[in-house]
Amino acid sequence: MEMIAKRNAHEPTYSDSLSLLQSTELRLQTTQEDVNIISKMIELTKLLKNEHSALATMLDNMRTERMQDLRTIQEQLISDPELTTVHLQVTTINGIESLTLHFPNADKRAIWESALIEAKNALMNSLQNDQAPNHLRSILTHRTRPGLTFSVASPTLGKSTEGGAPNVWVCTTDKFSGQVAVVNVNGEPTIESSTGIGNATIITICPVPSPRKRRKMSVKPPVDEPSGNEIPGLELDSSSSGSDDSDSDSSRRNVQSTIWIGNDDGEIFVFNSLDNVRLKSREKMTRLPLPIDDIVYVDEKVFVSLSSSSHIQLLYFRRGKDGNWDMENSKTVRLDLRSRLRPMIAVVSRLCIASANSLYLINPSTTKIEKSAAVSSYPSDSVACMAAHGSTIFVAMNKSTIVKVVNAFTLDCLLEFSISHLINKTLSTQEDIIRQHKMGCLRISALLCCKNRLWIGTSAGIILNTNIASTKTNWTPTFNVCKAGHIGPCRFLTAVSVSSSAVLFDMRRRRMSLNAPSLQQLDQIFVISGGEGYDNNDTEIREEKTGTDDAVNYLLFWTA
């Protein structure tokens, strides 16, 4: 939460109202002290032997006046809205919203404010003192044939078939085909199964939740309706009514979350998240006219970007009445863009797409561009990867070592920082030829935001992470270099909640909550990186054999 910082003609700022409260409390204290002193003076005048009626009258008038002032101030502390009201700014997925809190009196407001400030400071201190993630283990994933490398990965949404943590689907690919491995993270992470998918390169993977529950409205008669004409309360569905809707709602409740996989030949495969990927009897497949670039779910729509050397297209799919996705009737989003639409992410309830060196915010309801901005002054640049954290977007350009921090509402670039000096320092213990090669082609290859921490994967195989500051304008990241890394490039970064009762990436549950037990359940999270080979960046225990396993794929796990 952030306190209001700008003056409004009708609304005092937080700092103004707080200073007003403090000055009023000080006036109350001094007035009470004056009343006490005058009362003592009146008692002392009674000891005088000579006539003192004028003095007694003056002191009585002074006490009456000060008592009146005291009552006025006390009433002000109860009735003055400037002293009993707090105005806050709260950042939500819909933007920055104003929140006004009213208290019975100024004392209760002061107690609440003190508790809020104390909790806020404690949270900031806990984030600053957060320990670096621990490397949990590494998994060797053998290639079924030479040339298969990691491409993308994603956790499923919801519980696994055993009722525990979601599985993680990891894709490997070459120019001719792809494979999907299902990783079980319940207990010790293990690879459950692996199977081939399609006959082209796997480009993207996207988890899609099960249908939302339809909201129902209760229509009640007016309170003054005569008893003889009472109308029973009706429940109206937001879209339709009748027995057909009951059947439809029943069907929607049985629809599972899905995993969408897009290939370079335009094929999209849709699997139920709980199905064994080897058993493709319930698999859906559609072929689009252009190669797939990216797939993102936003607000009950699945957006798919496609491109070729001469055409750019953005489509979206919607559900049918039964809750299943209508793969035969895609809709086209009209965009006047010339470069491919990749990457895409969901942020602040909007679809954010990158095209060349610019970002575009699209309203998923109207499918119209609401905001656009260039994140690089060079037209030849293109965005390589993005990650969202609240109302902040982290952007890395192609073949670049610079991370740009962008406001998700305005698309203004708040700051940028480079990681090249840190990578160069980390590689200083390696042979000159290896260091020169990795620094010569160094780039950021993956970004991930998880538990208030930014993770960065690089082409050198080195993985970094840092706490994300609440204030971005003057933030200087302090990076932790993970001791475990890859010999080749880091191909992807993803995260999965290993708590059976909480799903980190269920977008339907991303809302404000003060349920402490629910929040604590999100602490058990694995961050996973995929790449070629395993390397140990710890200079103290570096072994000669480290760095010789670059012919196989490794999954590295950290506890976040």
Coordinates of C-alpha atoms in Angstrom, one line a residue:
M1 CA 0.0 0.0 0.0
E2 CA 1.1 3.5 -0.7
M3 CA -0.2 6.6 1.0
I4 CA -1.7 9.3 -1.2
A5 CA 1.1 11.7 -2.2
K6 CA -0.8 14.4 -4.2
R7 CA -2.9 17.2 -2.9
N8 CA -6.6 17.1 -3.9
A9 CA -8.9 20.1 -3.7
H10 CA -11.4 18.1 -1.7
E11 CA -9.2 15.5 -0.1
P12 CA -6.3 16.1 2.3
T13 CA -3.1 14.1 1.7
Y14 CA -2.0 11.5 4.2
S15 CA 0.9 13.6 5.4
D16 CA -1.3 16.7 5.8
S17 CA -4.0 14.9 7.7
L18 CA -1.4 13.2 9.9
S19 CA 0.3 16.5 10.8
L20 CA -3.2 18.0 11.5
L21 CA -4.0 15.1 13.8
Q22 CA -0.7 15.5 15.7
S23 CA -1.1 19.3 16.1
T24 CA -4.7 18.8 17.3
E25 CA -3.6 16.2 19.9
L26 CA -0.8 18.7 21.0
R27 CA -3.5 21.4 21.4
L28 CA -5.6 19.1 23.4
Q29 CA -2.6 18.3 25.7
T30 CA -1.6 21.9 26.2
T31 CA -5.2 23.0 26.8
Q32 CA -5.7 20.3 29.4
E33 CA -2.4 21.4 31.1
D34 CA -3.7 25.0 31.1
V35 CA -7.0 23.9 32.8
N36 CA -5.0 22.1 35.5
I37 CA -2.7 25.1 36.1
I38 CA -5.7 27.5 36.3
S39 CA -7.5 25.2 38.7
K40 CA -4.4 25.2 41.0
M41 CA -4.2 29.0 40.8
I42 CA -7.9 29.2 41.9
E43 CA -7.1 27.0 44.9
L44 CA -4.1 29.2 45.8
T45 CA -6.2 32.4 45.6
K46 CA -8.4 31.1 48.4
L47 CA -5.4 31.4 50.7
L48 CA -5.1 35.1 50.2
K49 CA -6.1 37.3 53.3
N50 CA -6.9 40.4 51.3
E51 CA -9.8 41.1 48.9
H52 CA -9.3 39.1 45.7
S53 CA -12.7 39.0 44.0
A54 CA -11.4 40.5 40.7
L55 CA -8.6 38.0 40.5
A56 CA -11.0 35.1 41.3
T57 CA -13.4 36.3 38.7
M58 CA -10.7 36.5 36.1
L59 CA -9.4 33.0 36.8
D60 CA -12.9 31.6 36.7
N61 CA -13.5 33.2 33.3
M62 CA -10.1 31.8 32.1
R63 CA -11.0 28.3 33.3
T64 CA -14.5 28.5 31.6
E65 CA -12.9 29.6 28.4
R66 CA -10.2 26.9 28.4
M67 CA -12.8 24.2 29.4
Q68 CA -14.8 25.3 26.3
D69 CA -11.7 25.0 24.2
L70 CA -11.1 21.5 25.6
R71 CA -14.6 20.3 24.7
T72 CA -14.3 21.8 21.2
I73 CA -11.0 19.9 20.6
Q74 CA -12.4 16.7 22.0
E75 CA -15.4 16.9 19.7
Q76 CA -13.1 17.7 16.8
L77 CA -11.2 14.5 17.4
I78 CA -14.5 12.5 17.1
S79 CA -16.4 14.4 14.4
D80 CA -13.8 16.0 12.1
P81 CA -13.5 13.8 9.0
E82 CA -9.9 15.1 8.4
L83 CA -8.9 13.6 11.7
T84 CA -10.9 10.3 11.6
T85 CA -10.3 9.4 7.9
V86 CA -7.3 7.8 6.2
H87 CA -6.9 8.0 2.4
L88 CA -4.7 5.3 0.8
Q89 CA -3.6 4.3 -2.6
V90 CA -3.7 0.5 -3.3
T91 CA -2.2 -1.1 -6.3
T92 CA -4.4 -3.9 -7.7
I93 CA -4.6 -5.8 -10.9
N94 CA -7.0 -3.2 -12.2
G95 CA -4.7 -0.3 -11.5
I96 CA -4.0 2.1 -8.7
E97 CA -7.2 2.6 -6.7
S98 CA -8.1 5.0 -3.9
L99 CA -9.2 3.5 -0.6
T100 CA -10.8 5.6 2.2
L101 CA -11.0 4.3 5.8
H102 CA -13.3 5.9 8.3
F103 CA -12.7 5.5 12.1
P104 CA -15.0 6.3 15.1
N105 CA -12.5 8.7 16.5
A106 CA -9.0 10.0 16.0
D107 CA -7.5 7.7 18.7
K108 CA -8.6 4.5 16.9
R109 CA -7.2 6.0 13.7
A110 CA -3.9 6.7 15.3
I111 CA -3.7 3.1 16.7
W112 CA -4.5 1.6 13.3
E113 CA -2.0 3.8 11.5
S114 CA 0.7 2.9 14.0
A115 CA 0.0 -0.8 13.5
L116 CA 0.0 -0.4 9.7
I117 CA 3.3 1.5 9.6
E118 CA 4.9 -1.1 12.0
A119 CA 3.6 -4.0 9.7
K120 CA 4.9 -2.2 6.6
N121 CA 8.3 -1.7 8.1
A122 CA 8.5 -5.3 9.3
L123 CA 7.6 -6.5 5.8
M124 CA 10.2 -4.3 4.1
N125 CA 12.9 -5.5 6.6
S126 CA 11.9 -9.2 6.0
L127 CA 12.2 -8.7 2.2
Q128 CA 15.6 -7.0 2.6
N129 CA 16.9 -9.7 4.9
D130 CA 15.5 -12.5 2.7
Q131 CA 18.1 -15.3 2.3
A132 CA 19.3 -16.4 -1.1
P133 CA 17.5 -19.4 -2.6
N134 CA 19.1 -22.8 -2.0
H135 CA 19.9 -25.2 -4.8
L136 CA 17.9 -28.3 -4.2
R137 CA 19.0 -30.8 -6.8
S138 CA 19.7 -31.4 -10.4
I139 CA 17.9 -33.9 -12.8
L140 CA 19.6 -35.3 -15.8
T141 CA 17.2 -35.7 -18.8
H142 CA 18.7 -38.0 -21.4
R143 CA 18.1 -37.1 -25.0
T144 CA 16.4 -39.8 -27.0
R145 CA 18.4 -38.6 -30.0
P146 CA 21.1 -36.0 -30.6
G147 CA 19.9 -32.4 -31.2
L148 CA 17.0 -32.3 -28.8
T149 CA 17.4 -29.2 -26.6
F150 CA 15.1 -27.6 -24.0
S151 CA 12.7 -25.0 -25.4
V152 CA 9.9 -24.1 -22.9
A153 CA 8.3 -25.4 -19.7
S154 CA 5.3 -24.7 -17.6
P155 CA 3.5 -26.1 -14.5
T156 CA 0.0 -27.3 -14.8
L157 CA -2.9 -25.6 -13.0
G158 CA -4.4 -27.5 -10.2
K159 CA -3.4 -30.6 -8.4
S160 CA -1.8 -33.7 -9.9
T161 CA -3.6 -37.0 -10.2
E162 CA -2.2 -38.0 -6.8
G163 CA -3.8 -34.9 -5.3
G164 CA -0.5 -33.2 -4.6
A165 CA 1.5 -30.5 -6.3
P166 CA 1.0 -29.7 -10.0
N167 CA 3.2 -31.4 -12.5
V168 CA 5.7 -29.5 -14.7
W169 CA 5.6 -30.1 -18.5
V170 CA 9.1 -29.7 -20.0
C171 CA 9.5 -29.5 -23.8
T172 CA 12.5 -30.4 -25.8
T173 CA 12.8 -29.9 -29.5
D174 CA 14.8 -29.7 -32.7
K175 CA 13.9 -28.6 -36.2
F176 CA 11.9 -31.7 -37.0
S177 CA 9.9 -32.7 -33.9
G178 CA 9.3 -32.2 -30.2
Q179 CA 9.0 -34.1 -27.0
V180 CA 7.2 -33.4 -23.7
A181 CA 8.4 -34.8 -20.4
V182 CA 6.1 -34.7 -17.4
V183 CA 8.0 -33.9 -14.1
N184 CA 6.5 -34.9 -10.8
V185 CA 7.6 -32.6 -8.0
N186 CA 5.8 -34.4 -5.2
G187 CA 8.7 -35.4 -2.9
E188 CA 11.9 -35.9 -4.9
P189 CA 11.4 -34.4 -8.4
T190 CA 11.3 -37.2 -11.0
I191 CA 10.4 -37.6 -14.7
E192 CA 7.2 -39.6 -15.0
S193 CA 6.9 -39.9 -18.8
S194 CA 8.1 -38.5 -22.1
T195 CA 6.5 -38.6 -25.5
G196 CA 6.8 -37.1 -28.9
I197 CA 4.6 -34.1 -30.0
G198 CA 4.0 -33.2 -33.6
N199 CA 6.6 -33.0 -36.4
A200 CA 8.0 -29.5 -35.9
T201 CA 9.8 -27.3 -33.4
I202 CA 7.9 -26.6 -30.2
I203 CA 7.7 -22.9 -29.8
T204 CA 5.5 -22.2 -26.8
I205 CA 3.5 -23.8 -23.9
C206 CA 0.6 -22.2 -22.0
P207 CA -1.4 -23.5 -19.0
V208 CA -5.1 -22.6 -19.2
P209 CA -7.4 -22.8 -16.1
S210 CA -10.8 -24.6 -16.0
P211 CA -13.9 -22.4 -16.7
R212 CA -14.8 -19.7 -14.2
K213 CA -18.0 -20.2 -12.2
R214 CA -20.8 -18.2 -13.6
R215 CA -22.0 -15.3 -11.5
K216 CA -25.7 -15.3 -10.5
M217 CA -27.8 -12.4 -9.6
S218 CA -30.7 -12.6 -7.1
V219 CA -33.7 -10.5 -8.1
K220 CA -36.0 -9.8 -5.2
P221 CA -39.3 -7.9 -5.0
P222 CA -39.4 -4.4 -3.6
V223 CA -39.8 -4.2 0.2
D224 CA -43.1 -2.4 0.0
E225 CA -44.7 -5.0 -2.4
P226 CA -48.2 -6.1 -1.1
S227 CA -48.2 -9.5 0.5
G228 CA -50.8 -10.8 -2.0
N229 CA -48.6 -10.1 -4.9
E230 CA -45.3 -11.4 -3.6
I231 CA -42.8 -12.5 -6.2
P232 CA -40.4 -15.2 -5.3
G233 CA -36.7 -14.5 -5.6
L234 CA -35.3 -15.4 -9.0
E235 CA -31.8 -16.5 -9.8
L236 CA -30.8 -15.2 -13.2
D237 CA -27.6 -16.4 -14.9
S238 CA -25.5 -13.8 -16.5
S239 CA -25.8 -15.2 -19.9
S240 CA -28.9 -17.4 -20.2
S241 CA -31.5 -19.4 -18.2
G242 CA -33.5 -22.6 -18.2
S243 CA -32.9 -26.3 -18.0
D244 CA -30.3 -26.1 -20.8
D245 CA -28.2 -23.9 -18.6
S246 CA -28.3 -26.4 -15.8
D247 CA -26.9 -29.0 -18.1
S248 CA -24.4 -26.5 -19.4
D249 CA -23.2 -25.5 -15.9
S250 CA -22.9 -29.2 -15.0
S251 CA -20.7 -29.7 -18.1
R252 CA -18.6 -26.7 -17.3
R253 CA -17.9 -27.9 -13.8
N254 CA -16.4 -31.1 -15.3
V255 CA -14.1 -29.3 -17.7
Q256 CA -10.4 -29.6 -16.5
S257 CA -7.6 -27.1 -16.9
T258 CA -5.6 -27.6 -20.0
I259 CA -2.1 -27.3 -21.5
W260 CA -1.7 -25.7 -24.9
I261 CA 1.4 -26.4 -27.0
G262 CA 2.2 -24.4 -30.1
N263 CA 4.5 -25.6 -32.9
D264 CA 6.5 -24.0 -35.7
D265 CA 4.2 -25.5 -38.4
G266 CA 1.1 -23.9 -37.0
E267 CA -0.2 -26.8 -35.0
I268 CA -1.7 -26.3 -31.6
F269 CA -2.1 -29.3 -29.2
V270 CA -4.5 -29.1 -26.3
F271 CA -4.2 -31.6 -23.4
N272 CA -6.1 -32.0 -20.2
S273 CA -3.7 -31.2 -17.4
L274 CA -4.4 -34.4 -15.5
D275 CA -4.1 -36.7 -18.5
N276 CA -1.0 -38.8 -19.2
V277 CA 0.6 -37.1 -22.1
R278 CA 1.2 -40.6 -23.6
L279 CA -2.5 -41.3 -23.8
K280 CA -3.6 -38.8 -26.5
S281 CA -7.2 -40.0 -26.8
R282 CA -8.5 -36.8 -25.3
E283 CA -6.1 -34.6 -27.2
K284 CA -7.4 -31.7 -29.4
M285 CA -5.4 -30.4 -32.3
T286 CA -5.9 -27.5 -34.7
R287 CA -3.7 -26.3 -37.5
L288 CA -3.4 -22.6 -38.1
P289 CA -2.1 -21.1 -41.4
L290 CA 1.1 -19.5 -40.0
P291 CA 3.8 -20.7 -37.5
I292 CA 2.9 -20.1 -33.9
D293 CA 4.9 -17.4 -32.0
D294 CA 3.3 -17.4 -28.6
I295 CA 0.1 -18.4 -26.6
V296 CA -1.2 -16.6 -23.6
Y297 CA -4.4 -16.9 -21.5
V298 CA -6.2 -13.7 -20.4
D299 CA -9.7 -13.3 -19.0
E300 CA -11.3 -16.4 -20.4
K301 CA -9.6 -16.1 -23.8
V302 CA -6.6 -17.8 -25.3
F303 CA -4.6 -15.4 -27.5
V304 CA -2.3 -16.9 -30.2
S305 CA 0.2 -14.9 -32.2
L306 CA 1.3 -16.2 -35.6
S307 CA 3.8 -14.9 -38.1
S308 CA 5.7 -15.6 -41.3
S309 CA 8.2 -13.6 -43.3
S310 CA 5.3 -11.5 -44.8
H311 CA 2.3 -11.9 -42.5
I312 CA 1.5 -11.1 -38.8
Q313 CA -1.7 -12.2 -37.1
L314 CA -3.2 -12.3 -33.6
L315 CA -6.1 -14.7 -32.9
Y316 CA -8.1 -15.7 -29.9
F317 CA -10.2 -18.7 -28.9
R318 CA -13.3 -18.7 -26.6
R319 CA -15.2 -21.4 -24.8
G320 CA -18.4 -23.0 -26.0
K321 CA -21.4 -23.2 -23.7
D322 CA -20.2 -26.5 -22.3
G323 CA -17.0 -24.9 -21.1
N324 CA -14.7 -26.6 -23.7
W325 CA -12.7 -24.5 -26.1
D326 CA -14.1 -23.9 -29.5
M327 CA -11.1 -24.7 -31.6
E328 CA -12.9 -24.4 -35.0
N329 CA -14.0 -20.7 -34.6
S330 CA -11.1 -18.5 -33.8
K331 CA -11.5 -14.7 -33.9
T332 CA -9.0 -12.3 -35.4
V333 CA -7.7 -9.2 -33.6
R334 CA -7.1 -6.3 -36.1
L335 CA -3.6 -4.9 -35.6
D336 CA -1.6 -2.7 -37.8
L337 CA 1.8 -4.1 -36.8
R338 CA 4.7 -5.2 -39.1
S339 CA 6.9 -7.3 -36.7
R340 CA 6.1 -10.6 -35.1
L341 CA 4.1 -10.5 -31.8
R342 CA 6.4 -12.2 -29.4
P343 CA 6.8 -12.5 -26.4
M344 CA 3.3 -12.0 -24.8
I345 CA 2.4 -11.9 -21.2
A346 CA -0.7 -11.2 -19.0
V347 CA -0.3 -8.2 -16.7
V348 CA -2.7 -5.9 -14.8
S349 CA -5.7 -7.8 -16.5
R350 CA -4.3 -6.9 -19.9
L351 CA -2.5 -8.7 -22.7
C352 CA 0.9 -7.1 -23.1
I353 CA 2.6 -8.0 -26.5
A354 CA 6.0 -7.1 -27.8
S355 CA 6.5 -6.2 -31.4
A356 CA 10.0 -5.2 -32.5
N357 CA 11.2 -2.5 -30.0
S358 CA 7.7 -1.6 -28.6
L359 CA 5.2 -2.8 -26.1
Y360 CA 1.4 -2.8 -26.6
L361 CA -1.3 -3.2 -23.9
I362 CA -4.5 -4.8 -25.3
N363 CA -7.8 -4.9 -23.4
P364 CA -8.9 -8.5 -23.6
S365 CA -12.6 -7.6 -23.6
T366 CA -12.5 -5.0 -26.5
T367 CA -9.4 -6.5 -28.1
K368 CA -8.3 -2.9 -28.7
I369 CA -4.8 -1.4 -28.0
E370 CA -5.1 0.9 -25.0
K371 CA -1.4 1.9 -24.7
S372 CA 1.8 1.6 -26.6
A373 CA 5.4 2.7 -26.1
A374 CA 8.8 2.0 -27.5
V375 CA 11.2 0.5 -24.9
S376 CA 14.3 1.1 -27.1
S377 CA 15.4 4.0 -29.2
Y378 CA 16.8 1.7 -31.8
P379 CA 14.2 0.5 -34.4
S380 CA 16.3 -2.6 -35.2
D381 CA 16.0 -3.9 -31.6
S382 CA 13.4 -6.5 -30.5
V383 CA 12.2 -7.7 -27.2
A384 CA 13.6 -11.1 -26.3
C385 CA 11.8 -11.9 -23.0
M386 CA 9.5 -10.4 -20.4
A387 CA 8.3 -11.1 -16.9
A388 CA 5.6 -9.4 -14.8
H389 CA 5.6 -8.6 -11.1
G390 CA 2.4 -6.8 -9.9
S391 CA 2.3 -3.6 -11.9
T392 CA 5.9 -3.9 -13.2
I393 CA 7.2 -5.5 -16.3
F394 CA 10.8 -6.5 -16.7
V395 CA 12.0 -6.5 -20.3
A396 CA 15.2 -7.8 -21.9
M397 CA 16.0 -7.0 -25.5
N398 CA 17.4 -9.4 -28.0
K399 CA 21.2 -10.0 -27.7
S400 CA 21.3 -7.6 -24.7
T401 CA 22.5 -7.8 -21.1
I402 CA 20.3 -4.9 -20.0
V403 CA 17.0 -5.3 -18.0
K404 CA 14.5 -2.5 -18.4
V405 CA 12.0 -1.9 -15.6
V406 CA 8.6 -0.7 -17.1
N407 CA 5.4 0.5 -15.4
A408 CA 2.6 -1.8 -16.6
F409 CA 0.0 0.9 -16.6
T410 CA 1.8 3.7 -18.4
L411 CA 4.6 1.6 -20.2
D412 CA 7.1 4.2 -19.0
C413 CA 10.6 2.9 -18.5
L414 CA 11.4 3.6 -14.8
L415 CA 15.1 2.4 -14.9
E416 CA 17.4 -0.1 -16.5
F417 CA 20.5 -2.0 -15.3
S418 CA 23.1 -4.3 -16.8
I419 CA 24.4 -7.7 -15.6
S420 CA 27.4 -8.0 -17.8
H421 CA 29.9 -6.8 -15.2
L422 CA 28.6 -9.5 -12.7
I423 CA 28.8 -12.3 -15.3
N424 CA 32.3 -11.2 -16.3
K425 CA 33.4 -11.4 -12.6
T426 CA 31.8 -14.8 -12.2
L427 CA 33.6 -16.1 -15.3
S428 CA 37.0 -14.8 -14.2
T429 CA 37.9 -18.1 -12.6
Q430 CA 37.4 -20.0 -15.9
E431 CA 39.8 -20.4 -18.8
D432 CA 40.3 -17.3 -20.9
I433 CA 39.0 -19.0 -24.1
I434 CA 35.8 -20.0 -22.3
R435 CA 35.3 -16.6 -20.7
Q436 CA 36.0 -14.7 -23.9
H437 CA 33.5 -16.9 -25.8
K438 CA 30.7 -16.6 -23.3
M439 CA 31.2 -12.9 -22.8
G440 CA 31.4 -12.3 -26.6
C441 CA 27.9 -13.7 -27.1
L442 CA 26.4 -12.9 -23.7
R443 CA 22.7 -12.1 -23.6
I444 CA 19.7 -12.5 -21.2
S445 CA 17.9 -15.7 -22.2
A446 CA 15.1 -16.0 -19.6
L447 CA 13.3 -13.9 -17.0
L448 CA 11.1 -15.0 -14.1
C449 CA 9.4 -13.2 -11.2
C450 CA 8.6 -15.4 -8.2
K451 CA 8.0 -14.5 -4.5
N452 CA 9.1 -10.9 -4.8
R453 CA 12.4 -12.0 -6.5
L454 CA 13.6 -11.5 -10.1
W455 CA 15.4 -14.4 -11.7
I456 CA 17.6 -13.9 -14.7
G457 CA 18.9 -16.7 -17.0
T458 CA 21.8 -16.0 -19.3
S459 CA 23.4 -17.5 -22.4
A460 CA 26.5 -18.2 -20.3
G461 CA 24.4 -20.6 -18.2
I462 CA 24.8 -18.4 -15.1
I463 CA 21.6 -17.7 -13.2
L464 CA 21.1 -14.6 -11.1
N465 CA 18.4 -13.5 -8.7
T466 CA 17.6 -10.4 -6.6
N467 CA 14.9 -9.0 -4.4
I468 CA 12.5 -6.7 -6.1
A469 CA 12.2 -3.3 -4.3
S470 CA 8.8 -1.8 -3.7
T471 CA 10.1 1.6 -5.1
K472 CA 11.5 1.1 -8.6
T473 CA 12.6 4.7 -9.4
N474 CA 15.9 4.6 -7.4
W475 CA 16.3 0.9 -7.1
T476 CA 19.8 -0.6 -7.3
P477 CA 19.6 -4.4 -7.5
T478 CA 21.8 -6.5 -5.4
F479 CA 22.3 -9.8 -7.2
N480 CA 22.9 -13.3 -5.9
V481 CA 24.8 -15.6 -8.3
C482 CA 23.4 -19.1 -8.1
K483 CA 26.2 -21.6 -7.4
A484 CA 24.6 -24.1 -9.7
G485 CA 24.2 -23.2 -13.4
H486 CA 24.5 -24.6 -16.9
I487 CA 27.4 -25.0 -19.2
G488 CA 25.3 -24.0 -22.2
P489 CA 22.6 -21.3 -22.3
C490 CA 19.8 -21.3 -19.8
R491 CA 16.8 -22.1 -22.0
F492 CA 14.0 -21.4 -19.6
L493 CA 13.0 -20.5 -16.1
T494 CA 9.7 -21.5 -14.5
A495 CA 8.3 -22.0 -11.0
V496 CA 5.8 -24.4 -9.4
S497 CA 4.1 -24.4 -6.0
V498 CA 4.7 -27.7 -4.2
S499 CA 1.9 -27.0 -1.7
S500 CA -1.1 -29.3 -2.5
S501 CA -3.6 -26.7 -1.3
A502 CA -2.3 -23.6 -3.1
V503 CA -1.7 -23.1 -6.8
L504 CA 0.7 -20.2 -7.5
F505 CA -0.2 -19.6 -11.1
D506 CA -4.0 -20.0 -11.0
M507 CA -4.8 -16.6 -12.5
R508 CA -8.4 -16.8 -11.2
R509 CA -7.1 -16.6 -7.6
R510 CA -4.8 -13.6 -8.1
R511 CA -6.6 -11.2 -5.7
M512 CA -5.9 -9.3 -2.5
S513 CA -6.1 -11.6 0.5
L514 CA -5.4 -11.1 4.2
N515 CA -5.7 -14.8 4.9
A516 CA -2.3 -15.5 6.5
P517 CA -2.4 -19.3 6.4
S518 CA -3.2 -19.2 2.7
L519 CA -0.3 -16.8 2.0
Q520 CA 2.1 -19.0 4.0
Q521 CA 1.2 -22.0 1.9
L522 CA 2.7 -20.2 -1.1
D523 CA 6.1 -20.3 0.5
Q524 CA 6.9 -23.8 -0.7
I525 CA 7.9 -23.1 -4.3
F526 CA 10.5 -24.6 -6.7
V527 CA 12.2 -22.5 -9.3
I528 CA 13.3 -24.6 -12.2
S529 CA 15.9 -23.8 -14.9
G530 CA 16.5 -25.9 -18.0
G531 CA 19.7 -26.0 -20.1
E532 CA 22.7 -28.0 -21.4
G533 CA 25.0 -29.4 -18.9
Y534 CA 25.6 -28.7 -15.2
D535 CA 28.2 -26.2 -13.9
N536 CA 29.2 -25.3 -10.4
N537 CA 30.0 -21.6 -10.0
D538 CA 31.3 -22.0 -6.4
T539 CA 35.0 -21.1 -6.7
E540 CA 35.8 -22.7 -3.4
I541 CA 34.6 -26.2 -4.3
R542 CA 34.9 -26.1 -8.1
E543 CA 35.9 -29.5 -9.5
E544 CA 37.8 -30.3 -12.7
K545 CA 35.0 -32.6 -13.9
T546 CA 32.5 -29.8 -13.6
G547 CA 31.6 -28.5 -17.1
T548 CA 32.2 -31.6 -19.1
D549 CA 28.5 -32.7 -19.2
D550 CA 27.3 -30.2 -21.8
A551 CA 26.0 -33.0 -24.2
V552 CA 22.9 -33.7 -22.0
N553 CA 20.0 -31.6 -20.7
Y554 CA 19.7 -30.7 -17.0
L555 CA 16.9 -29.4 -14.9
L556 CA 18.1 -27.5 -11.9
F557 CA 15.8 -27.0 -8.9
W558 CA 15.9 -24.2 -6.2
T559 CA 13.7 -23.7 -3.2
A560 CA 12.4 -20.1 -3.5

